[in-house]
Amino acid sequence: MLRRGKDCCIVRPCEFSVSLTIYASALRTVLAPFQVDTMLRRVHFVITTVIVFFAVSLTADEGMYPLSEISRLDLQSKGLEIPVSELYNPDGISLVDAICQVGGGTGEFVSEDGLILTNHHIAFSGVTTASTPEHDYLREGFTARARNEEIPAEGYICRITEAYRDVSEEVLSVVTPSMTPAERSDAIRDRMRTLAKKEEGDRENISCDVSEMFPGKTYVLFTYRIISDVRLVYVPPLSIGNYGGETDNWIWPRHTGDFSFLRAYVAPDGSTAAYAEENVPYKPKRFIKVAPEGVSEGDFVFILGYPGRTYRHKTADYITLYERTILPYLTSRYDYMIESMEELSKNDRALQLEFANMIKGLANATKNYKGKIQGLRRLGLAGKRSAIEAELQQFISNDPDLQKKYGETLTQLHDVYTAYENTAMQEIVITLLRRNGYFNLLSSVTNAVDKGELNDEKRERMNKLIERQYADLHSDAELDFLATLIRDFKKVPRHLQPASVETLIGAHADDDAAAVNAVKEAFRKSALATADGMQTVTSWDRDQLALSKDPFIALALEVNLLNQEIVERRRTRDGELKRLEAEFIDAKMAWQQKDFIPDANSTLRLTYGYIRGYAPADATYYSPLTTLSGAIEKHTGEEPFNLPEQLIELYNKGEYDKKFEDKLLKDVPVAMLYNMDTTGGNSGSPVLNARGELVGVNFDRAFEATVNDYQWSEDYSRSIGVDIRYVLFVAKYLGKADFLLGELGVE
């Protein structure tokens, strides 16, 4: 049972009525694929009428609805066949009790013994860590045929939402009119932490967080049950779970079997415990029944999950900053890092496994960012937001009371983002630099020496840390990333650059390759080059540090000071935005007289829609189901299109149970497309049918939908899931995991 406090999470106009925005379907989306001969115009009219009615009836609503809103939605009229209380019931057990947060995404309990179904890319880190060149579970897959063969997914924690309550008044009670923006930011942050810690108490199984729903306006305290023993049960081979690789990532049509099974374990008494042989499977309050018959085009579906972040209530200036500056730089930076790691590891499988998690994460991010940039530019979203804000400003100006309250809000927001744009590149480069393995350590050492914090005991601990980290660092990759980041200071306004960058790059400022080589050459002569050299610095005093001729030590000292300035700048900016964005929401609410759903923030949400194709371009229509025959058409025998030959042979011979086929397609369905509202963090979320049964696992969005984080549209917002029939098919015939089908209740 998931408990709740009073209703929260949504901002309403004064009458508190519910008026959800419904987007009409664009007729061209439906009609584009139909080319009709002149002699068939009468038939065309009938078909068109039916299709238009069908399309409009399958229009989803924008919204990642918080728990407090689920009971307000008229889901039965949309196609839900079970009571809404089956989805979320504050006074009993419901489907939300079967949903967990795991591995940075979502998972769902699918058996009474803590079996979790999620994505292959969610389990990716766990299976990579467990792999070696001799036992390459990532490439070959992993199957535990007995409970004692299930292996730890290292670093994984399972979180289950237990309760929530609105704490907005308690959080904002610490804010006073006399506070500076930085003081306001600190006060809110500290109050959020205090409330969470107080609620958590000394309960070992419980973690509490206060989440900001609307900045500076609404806050909700969530209570989570924590499970820290998570194990791998079945992970398909990479050629299934990552079929198509980055070529097909964020793309439809898709043929990726992006699924894996994990299991949650607890101590014999039911309490949270770290991995131990005596631990037993967790017994969830609710698990989700599998619907092996799957879905068809037009079926109602819904998702419960933990979407990460959206930015739909941000202003035009925010969008401009990300479109023009932040996303383009990060895209080029991540692309370079991927190329560098792939080149370094091309003949070394052990190194490929070491880099696999980072490469996959960076590749996923950079393609997402490219989609966002393309989408923002195609939509002209910054311009559209600017026009809306101009209308809002006019509305405010026409009302003396609103003018008094909000007359300067948009201008002040513009000023905040203008200042941010001026320093954004400095903040990004310094943030990334401080994450570099070498520089992070140097920054810590120089900061401690500069402040006189290293007594004998702390120095010994620091030296042991240096020894461990240097042993673990991949020197070629870290040095390359360090050198190119220092080169990237050229993208920062001159007055915001550390002076020592000039010393390192010297006469090579206009030659990228020469600048990088100059930094690398200076590194080889630096104390930073070896663990012994770094440990020597820990024995220095402040004067020795200041007198050092090592340009990297000089850079570290400068960056430490600049970072302090950045921290203060961010505190002030955050405090200003909390106040101004709260005013912005209030002003829009007064203008539009409609409900606002808070942006996603990694808390439990619901979205619903239909299995539905789309038309991403002129004369192009994509149907919503892909098949195994389509996957085989893509097969080349080489990564990333290298289906297991065993699977191809099985399919071609037809030696499988036809219950895994779609009755209309006469083929095994692989992936599905739907018009639900999802984002990062929804990976692994269950796709549920009208009866609340599992028909798929969400794992991606179409490329055009990467811009969803800023604006959702019925025209292009499509998400992608793996069909449950393919999950079962692969587990049975490739994984020989009939025991899993039995546990799922599938005969």
GROMACS .gro file of N, CA and C in nm, residues 588-663:
model
  228
  588LYS      N    1   0.134   3.291  -1.545
  588LYS     CA    2   0.077   3.211  -1.654
  588LYS      C    3  -0.057   3.150  -1.612
  589MET      N    4  -0.065   3.109  -1.486
  589MET     CA    5  -0.188   3.050  -1.436
  589MET      C    6  -0.301   3.152  -1.437
  590ALA      N    7  -0.271   3.274  -1.397
  590ALA     CA    8  -0.372   3.380  -1.399
  590ALA      C    9  -0.415   3.411  -1.542
  591TRP      N   10  -0.323   3.399  -1.635
  591TRP     CA   11  -0.351   3.429  -1.776
  591TRP      C   12  -0.430   3.317  -1.844
  592GLN      N   13  -0.382   3.194  -1.831
  592GLN     CA   14  -0.439   3.083  -1.907
  592GLN      C   15  -0.553   3.013  -1.835
  593GLN      N   16  -0.565   3.033  -1.704
  593GLN     CA   17  -0.673   2.970  -1.627
  593GLN      C   18  -0.681   2.820  -1.655
  594LYS      N   19  -0.568   2.752  -1.641
  594LYS     CA   20  -0.563   2.608  -1.666
  594LYS      C   21  -0.466   2.543  -1.568
  595ASP      N   22  -0.477   2.412  -1.558
  595ASP     CA   23  -0.389   2.336  -1.471
  595ASP      C   24  -0.250   2.324  -1.533
  596PHE      N   25  -0.149   2.317  -1.450
  596PHE     CA   26  -0.014   2.290  -1.494
  596PHE      C   27   0.037   2.165  -1.425
  597ILE      N   28   0.090   2.074  -1.504
  597ILE     CA   29   0.154   1.955  -1.450
  597ILE      C   30   0.301   1.987  -1.428
  598PRO      N   31   0.357   1.954  -1.312
  598PRO     CA   32   0.498   1.986  -1.288
  598PRO      C   33   0.590   1.908  -1.381
  599ASP      N   34   0.702   1.967  -1.414
  599ASP     CA   35   0.803   1.898  -1.494
  599ASP      C   36   0.847   1.770  -1.424
  600ALA      N   37   0.889   1.673  -1.504
  600ALA     CA   38   0.941   1.547  -1.449
  600ALA      C   39   1.061   1.575  -1.360
  601ASN      N   40   1.072   1.498  -1.252
  601ASN     CA   41   1.183   1.518  -1.156
  601ASN      C   42   1.222   1.388  -1.087
  602SER      N   43   1.211   1.276  -1.159
  602SER     CA   44   1.248   1.143  -1.108
  602SER      C   45   1.156   1.093  -0.998
  603THR      N   46   1.035   1.147  -0.990
  603THR     CA   47   0.935   1.093  -0.899
  603THR      C   48   0.832   1.014  -0.980
  604LEU      N   49   0.756   0.930  -0.913
  604LEU     CA   50   0.665   0.837  -0.979
  604LEU      C   51   0.554   0.912  -1.054
  605ARG      N   52   0.537   0.878  -1.181
  605ARG     CA   53   0.437   0.945  -1.266
  605ARG      C   54   0.362   0.843  -1.351
  606LEU      N   55   0.246   0.887  -1.402
  606LEU     CA   56   0.166   0.809  -1.495
  606LEU      C   57   0.154   0.884  -1.627
  607THR      N   58   0.160   0.811  -1.737
  607THR     CA   59   0.125   0.866  -1.867
  607THR      C   60   0.044   0.761  -1.941
  608TYR      N   61  -0.043   0.804  -2.033
  608TYR     CA   62  -0.125   0.707  -2.106
  608TYR      C   63  -0.137   0.750  -2.252
  609GLY      N   64  -0.177   0.654  -2.335
  609GLY     CA   65  -0.191   0.682  -2.478
  609GLY      C   66  -0.235   0.557  -2.551
  610TYR      N   67  -0.188   0.542  -2.675
  610TYR     CA   68  -0.233   0.433  -2.761
  610TYR      C   69  -0.118   0.381  -2.847
  611ILE      N   70  -0.127   0.254  -2.884
  611ILE     CA   71  -0.032   0.197  -2.979
  611ILE      C   72  -0.061   0.264  -3.113
  612ARG      N   73   0.037   0.340  -3.161
  612ARG     CA   74   0.007   0.424  -3.276
  612ARG      C   75   0.132   0.463  -3.354
  613GLY      N   76   0.124   0.460  -3.487
  613GLY     CA   77   0.233   0.503  -3.572
  613GLY      C   78   0.235   0.654  -3.588
  614TYR      N   79   0.320   0.702  -3.679
  614TYR     CA   80   0.326   0.847  -3.702
  614TYR      C   81   0.392   0.877  -3.836
  615ALA      N   82   0.381   1.003  -3.877
  615ALA     CA   83   0.440   1.049  -4.003
  615ALA      C   84   0.544   1.156  -3.972
  616PRO      N   85   0.672   1.118  -3.961
  616PRO     CA   86   0.775   1.215  -3.922
  616PRO      C   87   0.817   1.310  -4.033
  617ALA      N   88   0.782   1.277  -4.157
  617ALA     CA   89   0.821   1.361  -4.270
  617ALA      C   90   0.719   1.346  -4.381
  618ASP      N   91   0.725   1.434  -4.477
  618ASP     CA   92   0.633   1.431  -4.589
  618ASP      C   93   0.639   1.297  -4.661
  619ALA      N   94   0.520   1.240  -4.688
  619ALA     CA   95   0.507   1.114  -4.762
  619ALA      C   96   0.571   0.996  -4.690
  620THR      N   97   0.588   1.007  -4.559
  620THR     CA   98   0.648   0.899  -4.480
  620THR      C   99   0.555   0.864  -4.365
  621TYR      N  100   0.522   0.736  -4.354
  621TYR     CA  101   0.440   0.691  -4.242
  621TYR      C  102   0.502   0.565  -4.183
  622TYR      N  103   0.514   0.560  -4.050
  622TYR     CA  104   0.568   0.443  -3.982
  622TYR      C  105   0.457   0.376  -3.902
  623SER      N  106   0.437   0.246  -3.928
  623SER     CA  107   0.340   0.170  -3.850
  623SER      C  108   0.399   0.139  -3.713
  624PRO      N  109   0.315   0.100  -3.615
  624PRO     CA  110   0.362   0.095  -3.476
  624PRO      C  111   0.419  -0.038  -3.427
  625LEU      N  112   0.432  -0.137  -3.512
  625LEU     CA  113   0.490  -0.264  -3.467
  625LEU      C  114   0.598  -0.309  -3.565
  626THR      N  115   0.714  -0.349  -3.512
  626THR     CA  116   0.817  -0.411  -3.595
  626THR      C  117   0.820  -0.560  -3.565
  627THR      N  118   0.886  -0.635  -3.652
  627THR     CA  119   0.881  -0.780  -3.642
  627THR      C  120   1.020  -0.843  -3.651
  628LEU      N  121   1.025  -0.971  -3.619
  628LEU     CA  122   1.151  -1.044  -3.625
  628LEU      C  123   1.200  -1.055  -3.769
  629SER      N  124   1.108  -1.066  -3.864
  629SER     CA  125   1.152  -1.070  -4.004
  629SER      C  126   1.221  -0.939  -4.042
  630GLY      N  127   1.173  -0.828  -3.986
  630GLY     CA  128   1.238  -0.699  -4.010
  630GLY      C  129   1.375  -0.692  -3.947
  631ALA      N  130   1.390  -0.752  -3.830
  631ALA     CA  131   1.522  -0.758  -3.765
  631ALA      C  132   1.619  -0.838  -3.850
  632ILE      N  133   1.570  -0.948  -3.906
  632ILE     CA  134   1.655  -1.034  -3.989
  632ILE      C  135   1.695  -0.961  -4.118
  633GLU      N  136   1.605  -0.878  -4.172
  633GLU     CA  137   1.638  -0.799  -4.290
  633GLU      C  138   1.757  -0.708  -4.265
  634LYS      N  139   1.770  -0.658  -4.142
  634LYS     CA  140   1.881  -0.569  -4.107
  634LYS      C  141   2.010  -0.645  -4.079
  635HIS      N  142   2.001  -0.774  -4.058
  635HIS     CA  143   2.116  -0.854  -4.016
  635HIS      C  144   2.227  -0.853  -4.121
  636THR      N  145   2.349  -0.818  -4.076
  636THR     CA  146   2.466  -0.820  -4.164
  636THR      C  147   2.572  -0.919  -4.117
  637GLY      N  148   2.556  -0.969  -3.996
  637GLY     CA  149   2.656  -1.058  -3.938
  637GLY      C  150   2.766  -0.984  -3.864
  638GLU      N  151   2.765  -0.852  -3.871
  638GLU     CA  152   2.864  -0.771  -3.801
  638GLU      C  153   2.793  -0.672  -3.709
  639GLU      N  154   2.861  -0.641  -3.596
  639GLU     CA  155   2.802  -0.544  -3.503
  639GLU      C  156   2.779  -0.411  -3.575
  640PRO      N  157   2.665  -0.345  -3.545
  640PRO     CA  158   2.568  -0.380  -3.442
  640PRO      C  159   2.449  -0.461  -3.493
  641PHE      N  160   2.456  -0.506  -3.621
  641PHE     CA  161   2.344  -0.582  -3.678
  641PHE      C  162   2.383  -0.728  -3.693
  642ASN      N  163   2.402  -0.793  -3.579
  642ASN     CA  164   2.450  -0.931  -3.579
  642ASN      C  165   2.362  -1.019  -3.491
  643LEU      N  166   2.242  -1.047  -3.539
  643LEU     CA  167   2.153  -1.136  -3.465
  643LEU      C  168   2.218  -1.273  -3.447
  644PRO      N  169   2.191  -1.340  -3.336
  644PRO     CA  170   2.243  -1.476  -3.319
  644PRO      C  171   2.193  -1.568  -3.431
  645GLU      N  172   2.284  -1.641  -3.493
  645GLU     CA  173   2.247  -1.731  -3.602
  645GLU      C  174   2.143  -1.832  -3.557
  646GLN      N  175   2.151  -1.873  -3.431
  646GLN     CA  176   2.055  -1.969  -3.376
  646GLN      C  177   1.913  -1.916  -3.387
  647LEU      N  178   1.896  -1.787  -3.361
  647LEU     CA  179   1.764  -1.725  -3.366
  647LEU      C  180   1.713  -1.716  -3.509
  648ILE      N  181   1.802  -1.680  -3.601
  648ILE     CA  182   1.764  -1.670  -3.742
  648ILE      C  183   1.723  -1.806  -3.796
  649GLU      N  184   1.800  -1.909  -3.763
  649GLU     CA  185   1.769  -2.044  -3.810
  649GLU      C  186   1.636  -2.092  -3.755
  650LEU      N  187   1.613  -2.067  -3.627
  650LEU     CA  188   1.487  -2.105  -3.563
  650LEU      C  189   1.370  -2.039  -3.634
  651TYR      N  190   1.383  -1.911  -3.662
  651TYR     CA  191   1.274  -1.836  -3.726
  651TYR      C  192   1.250  -1.886  -3.868
  652ASN      N  193   1.358  -1.902  -3.944
  652ASN     CA  194   1.343  -1.943  -4.083
  652ASN      C  195   1.280  -2.081  -4.096
  653LYS      N  196   1.309  -2.169  -4.001
  653LYS     CA  197   1.250  -2.303  -4.003
  653LYS      C  198   1.109  -2.305  -3.944
  654GLY      N  199   1.071  -2.196  -3.878
  654GLY     CA  200   0.939  -2.189  -3.816
  654GLY      C  201   0.922  -2.283  -3.699
  655GLU      N  202   1.034  -2.320  -3.636
  655GLU     CA  203   1.029  -2.419  -3.528
  655GLU      C  204   1.009  -2.351  -3.392
  656TYR      N  205   0.897  -2.283  -3.380
  656TYR     CA  206   0.864  -2.217  -3.254
  656TYR      C  207   0.713  -2.212  -3.238
  657ASP      N  208   0.669  -2.192  -3.116
  657ASP     CA  209   0.526  -2.186  -3.086
  657ASP      C  210   0.467  -2.058  -3.145
  658LYS      N  211   0.363  -2.074  -3.227
  658LYS     CA  212   0.305  -1.959  -3.296
  658LYS      C  213   0.227  -1.867  -3.203
  659LYS      N  214   0.218  -1.902  -3.075
  659LYS     CA  215   0.152  -1.811  -2.980
  659LYS      C  216   0.234  -1.683  -2.961
  660PHE      N  217   0.361  -1.686  -3.000
  660PHE     CA  218   0.445  -1.567  -2.988
  660PHE      C  219   0.426  -1.472  -3.106
  661GLU      N  220   0.350  -1.513  -3.206
  661GLU     CA  221   0.327  -1.428  -3.322
  661GLU      C  222   0.207  -1.336  -3.300
  662ASP      N  223   0.210  -1.224  -3.371
  662ASP     CA  224   0.093  -1.137  -3.377
  662ASP      C  225  -0.004  -1.195  -3.479
  663LYS      N  226  -0.130  -1.203  -3.443
  663LYS     CA  227  -0.227  -1.270  -3.528
  663LYS      C  228  -0.247  -1.200  -3.662
   0.00000   0.00000   0.00000
